Short mmCIF file of C-alpha atoms in Angstrom, two decimals:
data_model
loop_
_atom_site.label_atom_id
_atom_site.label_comp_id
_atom_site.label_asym_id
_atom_site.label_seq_id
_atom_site.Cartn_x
_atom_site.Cartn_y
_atom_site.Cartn_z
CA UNK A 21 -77.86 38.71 -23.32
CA UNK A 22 -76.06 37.82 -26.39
CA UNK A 23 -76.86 34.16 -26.10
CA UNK A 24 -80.43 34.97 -26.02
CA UNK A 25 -80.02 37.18 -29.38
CA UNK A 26 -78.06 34.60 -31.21
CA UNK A 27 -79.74 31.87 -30.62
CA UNK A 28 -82.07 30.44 -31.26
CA UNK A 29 -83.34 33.33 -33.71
CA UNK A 30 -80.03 33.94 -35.08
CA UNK A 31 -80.02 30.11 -35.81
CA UNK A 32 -83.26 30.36 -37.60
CA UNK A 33 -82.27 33.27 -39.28
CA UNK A 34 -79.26 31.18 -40.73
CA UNK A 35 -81.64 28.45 -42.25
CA UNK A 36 -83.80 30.67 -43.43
CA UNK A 37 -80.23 32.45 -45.54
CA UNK A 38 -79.31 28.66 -46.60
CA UNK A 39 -82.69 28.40 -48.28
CA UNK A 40 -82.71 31.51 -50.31
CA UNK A 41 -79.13 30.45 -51.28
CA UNK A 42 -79.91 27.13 -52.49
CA UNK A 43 -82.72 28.96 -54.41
CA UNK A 44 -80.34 31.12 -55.76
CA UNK A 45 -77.86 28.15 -56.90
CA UNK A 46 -81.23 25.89 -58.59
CA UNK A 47 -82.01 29.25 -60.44
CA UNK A 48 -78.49 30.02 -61.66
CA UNK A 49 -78.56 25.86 -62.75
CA UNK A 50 -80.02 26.48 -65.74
CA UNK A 51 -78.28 28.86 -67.12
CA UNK A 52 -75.26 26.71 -66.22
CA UNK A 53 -77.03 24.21 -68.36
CA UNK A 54 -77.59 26.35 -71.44
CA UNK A 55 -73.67 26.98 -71.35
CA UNK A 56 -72.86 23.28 -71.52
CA UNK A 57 -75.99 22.69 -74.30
CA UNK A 58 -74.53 25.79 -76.28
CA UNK A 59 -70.97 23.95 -75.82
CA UNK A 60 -71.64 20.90 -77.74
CA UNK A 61 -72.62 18.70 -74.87
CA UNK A 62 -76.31 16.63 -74.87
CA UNK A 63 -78.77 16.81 -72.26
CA UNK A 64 -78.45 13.12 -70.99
CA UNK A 65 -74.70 13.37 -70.83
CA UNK A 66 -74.90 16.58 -68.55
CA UNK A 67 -77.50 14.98 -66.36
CA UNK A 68 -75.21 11.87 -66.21
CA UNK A 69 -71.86 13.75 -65.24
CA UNK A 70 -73.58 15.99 -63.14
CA UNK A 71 -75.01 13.20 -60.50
CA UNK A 72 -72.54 10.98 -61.29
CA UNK A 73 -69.94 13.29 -59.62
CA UNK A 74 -72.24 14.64 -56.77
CA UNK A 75 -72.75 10.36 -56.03
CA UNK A 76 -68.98 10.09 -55.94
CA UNK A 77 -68.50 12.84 -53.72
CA UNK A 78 -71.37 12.09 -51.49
CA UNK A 79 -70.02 8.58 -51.16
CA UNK A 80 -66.78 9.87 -49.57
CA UNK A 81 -68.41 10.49 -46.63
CA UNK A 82 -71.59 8.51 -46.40
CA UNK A 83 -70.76 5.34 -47.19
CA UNK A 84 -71.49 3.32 -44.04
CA UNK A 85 -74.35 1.40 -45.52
CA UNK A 86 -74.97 1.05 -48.83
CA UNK A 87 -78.30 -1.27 -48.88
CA UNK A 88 -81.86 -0.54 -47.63
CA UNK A 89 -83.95 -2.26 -45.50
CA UNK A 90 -85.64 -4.81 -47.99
CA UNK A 91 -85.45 -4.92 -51.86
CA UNK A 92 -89.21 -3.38 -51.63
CA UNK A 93 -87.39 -0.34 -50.72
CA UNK A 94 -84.63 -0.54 -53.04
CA UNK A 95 -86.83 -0.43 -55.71
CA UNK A 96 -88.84 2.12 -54.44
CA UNK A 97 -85.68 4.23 -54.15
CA UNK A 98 -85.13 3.07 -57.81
CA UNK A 99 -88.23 5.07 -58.48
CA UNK A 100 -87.04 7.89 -56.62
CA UNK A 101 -83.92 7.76 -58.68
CA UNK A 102 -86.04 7.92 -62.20
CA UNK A 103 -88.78 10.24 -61.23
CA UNK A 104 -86.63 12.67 -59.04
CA UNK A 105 -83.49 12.36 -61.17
CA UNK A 106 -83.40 11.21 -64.47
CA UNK A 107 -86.88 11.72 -66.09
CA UNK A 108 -87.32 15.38 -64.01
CA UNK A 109 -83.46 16.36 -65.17
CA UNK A 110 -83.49 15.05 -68.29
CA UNK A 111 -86.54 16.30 -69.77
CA UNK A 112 -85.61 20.04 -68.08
CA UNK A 113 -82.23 19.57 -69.66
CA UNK A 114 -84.06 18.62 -73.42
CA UNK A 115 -86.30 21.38 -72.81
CA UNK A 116 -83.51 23.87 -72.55
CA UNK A 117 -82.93 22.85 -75.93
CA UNK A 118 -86.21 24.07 -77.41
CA UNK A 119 -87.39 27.01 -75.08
CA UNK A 120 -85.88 29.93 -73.25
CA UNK A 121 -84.09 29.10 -69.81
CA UNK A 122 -86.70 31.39 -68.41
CA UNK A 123 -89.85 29.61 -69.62
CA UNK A 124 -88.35 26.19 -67.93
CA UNK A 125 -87.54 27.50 -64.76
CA UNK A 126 -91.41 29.32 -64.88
CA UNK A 127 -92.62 26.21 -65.92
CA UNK A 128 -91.47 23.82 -63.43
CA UNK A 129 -91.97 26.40 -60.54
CA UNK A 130 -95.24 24.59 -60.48
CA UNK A 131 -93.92 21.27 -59.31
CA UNK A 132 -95.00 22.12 -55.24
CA UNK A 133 -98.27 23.00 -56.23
CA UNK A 134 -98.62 19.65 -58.66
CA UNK A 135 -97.66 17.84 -55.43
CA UNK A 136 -100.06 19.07 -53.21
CA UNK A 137 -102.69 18.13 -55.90
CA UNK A 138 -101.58 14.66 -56.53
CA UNK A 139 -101.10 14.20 -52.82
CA UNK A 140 -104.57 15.10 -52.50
CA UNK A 141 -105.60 12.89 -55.02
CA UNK A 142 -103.98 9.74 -54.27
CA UNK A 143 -104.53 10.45 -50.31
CA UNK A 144 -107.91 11.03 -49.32
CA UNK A 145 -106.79 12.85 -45.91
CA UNK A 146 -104.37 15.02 -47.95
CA UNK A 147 -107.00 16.50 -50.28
CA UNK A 148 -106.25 20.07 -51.08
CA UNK A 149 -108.33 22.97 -50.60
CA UNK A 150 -110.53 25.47 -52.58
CA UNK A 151 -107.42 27.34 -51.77
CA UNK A 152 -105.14 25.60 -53.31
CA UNK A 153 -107.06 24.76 -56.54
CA UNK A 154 -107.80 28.81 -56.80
CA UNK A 155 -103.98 29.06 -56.93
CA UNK A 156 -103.58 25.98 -59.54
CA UNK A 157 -106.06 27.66 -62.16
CA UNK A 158 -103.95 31.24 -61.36
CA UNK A 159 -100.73 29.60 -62.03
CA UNK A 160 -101.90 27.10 -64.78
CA UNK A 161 -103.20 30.15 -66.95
CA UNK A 162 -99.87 31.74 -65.94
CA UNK A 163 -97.95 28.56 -67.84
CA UNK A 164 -100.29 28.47 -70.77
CA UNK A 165 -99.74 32.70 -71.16
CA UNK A 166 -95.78 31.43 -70.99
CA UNK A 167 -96.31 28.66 -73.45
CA UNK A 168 -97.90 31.14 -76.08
CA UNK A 169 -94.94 33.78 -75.54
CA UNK A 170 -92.38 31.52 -76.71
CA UNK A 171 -94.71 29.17 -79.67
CA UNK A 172 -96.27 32.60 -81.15
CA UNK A 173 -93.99 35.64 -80.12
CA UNK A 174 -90.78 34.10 -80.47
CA UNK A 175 -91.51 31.49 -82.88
CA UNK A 176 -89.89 28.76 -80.62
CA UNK A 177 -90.68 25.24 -80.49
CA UNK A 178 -93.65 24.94 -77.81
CA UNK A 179 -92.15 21.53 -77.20
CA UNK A 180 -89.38 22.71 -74.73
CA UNK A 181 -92.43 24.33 -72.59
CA UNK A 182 -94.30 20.77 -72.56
CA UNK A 183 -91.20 18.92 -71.31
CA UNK A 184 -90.93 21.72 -68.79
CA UNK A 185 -94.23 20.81 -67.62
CA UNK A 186 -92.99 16.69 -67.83
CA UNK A 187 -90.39 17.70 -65.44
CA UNK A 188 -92.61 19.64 -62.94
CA UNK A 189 -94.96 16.61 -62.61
CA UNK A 190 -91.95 14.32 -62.76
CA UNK A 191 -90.87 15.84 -59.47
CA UNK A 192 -94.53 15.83 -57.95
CA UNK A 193 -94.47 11.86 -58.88
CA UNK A 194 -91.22 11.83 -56.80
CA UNK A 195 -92.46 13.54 -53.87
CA UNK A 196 -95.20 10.99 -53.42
CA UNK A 197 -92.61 7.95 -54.15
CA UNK A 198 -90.40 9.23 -51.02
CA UNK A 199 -93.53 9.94 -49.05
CA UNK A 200 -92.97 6.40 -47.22
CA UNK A 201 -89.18 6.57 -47.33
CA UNK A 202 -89.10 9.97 -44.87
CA UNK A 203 -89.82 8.32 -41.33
CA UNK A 204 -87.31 5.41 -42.08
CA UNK A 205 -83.93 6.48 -43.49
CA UNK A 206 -82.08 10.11 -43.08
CA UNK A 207 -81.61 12.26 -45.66
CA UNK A 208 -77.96 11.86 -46.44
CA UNK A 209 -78.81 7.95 -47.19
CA UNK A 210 -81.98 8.95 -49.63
CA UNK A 211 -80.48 11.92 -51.32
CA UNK A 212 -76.96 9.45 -52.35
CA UNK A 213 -79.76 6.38 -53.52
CA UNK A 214 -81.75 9.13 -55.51
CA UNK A 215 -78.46 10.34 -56.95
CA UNK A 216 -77.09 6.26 -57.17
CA UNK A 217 -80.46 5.15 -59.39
CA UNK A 218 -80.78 8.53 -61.13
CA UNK A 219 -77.88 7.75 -62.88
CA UNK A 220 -78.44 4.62 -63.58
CA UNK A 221 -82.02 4.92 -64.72
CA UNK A 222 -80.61 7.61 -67.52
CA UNK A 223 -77.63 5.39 -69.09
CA UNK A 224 -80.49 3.77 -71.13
CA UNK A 225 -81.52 7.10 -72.43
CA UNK A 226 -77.89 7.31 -73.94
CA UNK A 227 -79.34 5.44 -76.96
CA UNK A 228 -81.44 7.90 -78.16
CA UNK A 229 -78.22 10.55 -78.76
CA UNK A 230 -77.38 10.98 -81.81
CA UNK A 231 -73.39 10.69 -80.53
CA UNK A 232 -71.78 10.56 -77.15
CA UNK A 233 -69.47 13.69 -76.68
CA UNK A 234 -65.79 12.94 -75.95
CA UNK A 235 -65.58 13.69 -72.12
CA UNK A 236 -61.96 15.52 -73.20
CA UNK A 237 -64.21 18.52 -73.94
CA UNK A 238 -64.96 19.31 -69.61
CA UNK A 239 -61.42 19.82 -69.44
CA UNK A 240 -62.19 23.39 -71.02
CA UNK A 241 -62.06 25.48 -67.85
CA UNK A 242 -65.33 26.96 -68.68
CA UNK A 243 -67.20 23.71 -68.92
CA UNK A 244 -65.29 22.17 -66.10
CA UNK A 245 -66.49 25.08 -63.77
CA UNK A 246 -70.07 24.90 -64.84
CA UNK A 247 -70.08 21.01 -64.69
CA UNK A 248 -68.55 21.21 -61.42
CA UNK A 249 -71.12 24.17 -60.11
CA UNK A 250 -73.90 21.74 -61.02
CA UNK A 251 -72.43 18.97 -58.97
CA UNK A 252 -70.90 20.16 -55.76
CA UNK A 253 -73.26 23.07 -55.37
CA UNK A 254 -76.78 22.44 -57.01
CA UNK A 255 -76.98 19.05 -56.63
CA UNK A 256 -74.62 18.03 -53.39
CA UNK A 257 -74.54 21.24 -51.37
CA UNK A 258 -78.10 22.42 -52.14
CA UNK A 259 -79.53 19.22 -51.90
CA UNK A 260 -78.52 18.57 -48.25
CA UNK A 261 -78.89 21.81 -46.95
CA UNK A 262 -82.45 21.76 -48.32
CA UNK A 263 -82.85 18.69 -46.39
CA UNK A 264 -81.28 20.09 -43.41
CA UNK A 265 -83.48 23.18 -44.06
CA UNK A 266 -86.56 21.54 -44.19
CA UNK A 267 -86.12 20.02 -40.71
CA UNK A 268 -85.71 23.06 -38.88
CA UNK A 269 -87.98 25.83 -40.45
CA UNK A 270 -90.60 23.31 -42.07
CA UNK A 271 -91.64 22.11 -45.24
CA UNK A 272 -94.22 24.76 -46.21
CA UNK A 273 -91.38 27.75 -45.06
CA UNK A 274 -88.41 26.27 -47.26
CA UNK A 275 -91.25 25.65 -50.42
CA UNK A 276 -92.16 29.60 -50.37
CA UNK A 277 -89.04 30.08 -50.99
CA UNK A 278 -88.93 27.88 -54.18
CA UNK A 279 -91.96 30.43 -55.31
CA UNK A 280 -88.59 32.85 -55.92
CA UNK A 281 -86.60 30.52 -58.65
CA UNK A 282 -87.70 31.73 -61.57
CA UNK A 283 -87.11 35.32 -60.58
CA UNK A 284 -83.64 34.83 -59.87
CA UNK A 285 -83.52 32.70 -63.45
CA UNK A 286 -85.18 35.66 -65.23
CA UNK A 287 -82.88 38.06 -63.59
CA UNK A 288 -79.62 36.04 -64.66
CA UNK A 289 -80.73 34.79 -68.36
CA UNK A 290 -81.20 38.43 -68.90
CA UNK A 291 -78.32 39.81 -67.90
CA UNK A 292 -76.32 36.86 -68.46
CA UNK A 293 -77.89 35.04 -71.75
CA UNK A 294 -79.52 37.87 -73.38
CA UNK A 295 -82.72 36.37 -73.08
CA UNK A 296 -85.64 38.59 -73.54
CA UNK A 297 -90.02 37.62 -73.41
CA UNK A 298 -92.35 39.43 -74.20
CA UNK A 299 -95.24 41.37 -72.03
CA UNK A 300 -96.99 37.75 -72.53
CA UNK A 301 -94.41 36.29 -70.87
CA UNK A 302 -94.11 38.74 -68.01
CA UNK A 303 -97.79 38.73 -67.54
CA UNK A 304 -97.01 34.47 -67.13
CA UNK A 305 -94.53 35.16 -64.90
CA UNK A 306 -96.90 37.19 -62.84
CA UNK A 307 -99.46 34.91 -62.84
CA UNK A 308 -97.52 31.60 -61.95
CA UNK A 309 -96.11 33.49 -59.22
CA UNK A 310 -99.32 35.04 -57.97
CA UNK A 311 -101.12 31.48 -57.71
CA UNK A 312 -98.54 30.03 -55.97
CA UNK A 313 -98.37 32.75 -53.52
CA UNK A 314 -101.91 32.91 -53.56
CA UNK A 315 -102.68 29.25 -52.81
CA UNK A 316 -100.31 29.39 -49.60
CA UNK A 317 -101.37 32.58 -48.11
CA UNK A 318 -104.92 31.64 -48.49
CA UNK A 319 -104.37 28.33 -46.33
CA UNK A 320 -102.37 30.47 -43.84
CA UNK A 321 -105.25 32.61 -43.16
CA UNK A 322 -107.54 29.91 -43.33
CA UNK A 323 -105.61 27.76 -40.47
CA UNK A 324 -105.42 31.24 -38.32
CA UNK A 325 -108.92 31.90 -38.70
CA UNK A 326 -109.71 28.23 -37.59
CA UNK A 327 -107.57 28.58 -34.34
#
């Protein structure tokens, strides 16, 4: 009897706890982020040291094969590399710089639904529904009532909100790259190449800091631990079990729960950072939230319906 009640529900029931906590852990990341910006360190640097330590440690124990198939494939992993890591990352990390944390973790909340539109678009058979677009508009007028919180209420630089929005589409761009990539090589091997050419994508991006912080500073034990929390937890730990996650419970399951990150980022820049938005911003919030919510409970109903 308890065999039957632990598994395989109470299996399912553990997968579906390792997604909310990987949530939890890319919501946290940004605040994480703001401590190292507010420290003295750039955004490219962070990025760097960040996936150049969850490489290393991934290496460790995957390091049976280091080469793809063909050098088609390494460079489409390349592309991986600079949509998925250094252009999504970087620009997030820049945009920390100019916005609240809370307005860039809002803002590229809408990377699942830009996927399923460019999907759509560059796949004929993949076109999204009326149900899906519905949710778009929702959550597209949520971003632009989050945009004009921080340019008009605040007085903050709307810039940081457009890079947001770089990043979100960055990571749609990505999802379409490793589209072909899926069926061939596990996700261990394409997580450690996306980490491998992220970081080597962004050392060009180097030249456009003003200076290169000494790396002396993460020995500060309050750098070190948020360096190190970005690493081995948001980026290793997170990104694996999300792959893990995905394989059990499904794609569409493990995305709803992405719908919660900027919750748990408003909740911890607010008690953590101070951060405060006005009833703009809230009503944003609400809206973002509501069309992506929207646009997967309406193609839920629509597939029941149809069987």
């Amino acid at each position: 009897m308890s065999s039957k009640r632990f598994s395989p529900k109470g299996n399912l029931l553990l997968y579906h706890v390792g997604a909310a906590v990987a949530v939890i852990g890319w919501g946290v990341s940004f605040i994480s982020t703001k401590v190292l910006l507010d420290n003295g360190l750039h955004p490219i640097e962070i990025y760097i040291y960040r996936f150049a330590l969850a490489y290393v440690a991934l290496l460790l124990f995957c390091h049976d094969r280091i080469m793809s198939n063909s050098w088609r494939h390494e460079l489409i992993f390349m592309l991986s590399g600079l949509f998925g890591g250094s252009i999504y990352f970087i620009s997030e990390n820049v945009a920390l710089e100019y916005t609240l944390v809370s307005n860039v973790s809002l803002i590229t909340s809408l990377s699942p639904l830009l996927t399923v539109l460019l999907i759509g678009f560059v796949y004929r058979s993949d076109r999204p529904g009326k149900e899906t677009i519905l949710g778009s508009i929702i959550a597209f007028l949520g971003v632009g009532l989050v945009i004009f919180n921080s340019s008009f209420s605040l007085s903050i630089n709307p810039l940081g909100d457009l890079l947001s929005l770089l990043a979100a589409m960055s990571w749609a761009i990505y999802s379409i790259v490793i589209k072909k990539l899926n069926p061939l090589y596990s996700a261990l091997f394409i997580t450690r190449k996306t980490f491998f050419y992220g970081v080597i994508t962004a050392i060009p991006f180097l030249l456009i800091e003003p200076e290169i912080t000494p790396p002396t500073v993460l020995l500060e034990p309050v750098l070190l631990a948020n360096l190190l929390f970005l690493a081995l937890f948001c980026s290793l730990f997170a990104y694996l079990m999300w792959a893990v996650i995905i394989g059990k419970i499904g794609a569409v399951k493990a995305s709803n729960y992405m719908y919660f990150q900027p919750v748990v980022t408003l909740l911890f820049s607010y008690f953590i950072l101070s951060e405060k938005i006005s009833i703009i911003g809230y009503t944003g919030c609400a809206m973002i939230l509501l069309g992506v919510w929207l646009s997967d409970f309406l193609q839920k109903r629509k597939l029941r319906l149809s069987n």
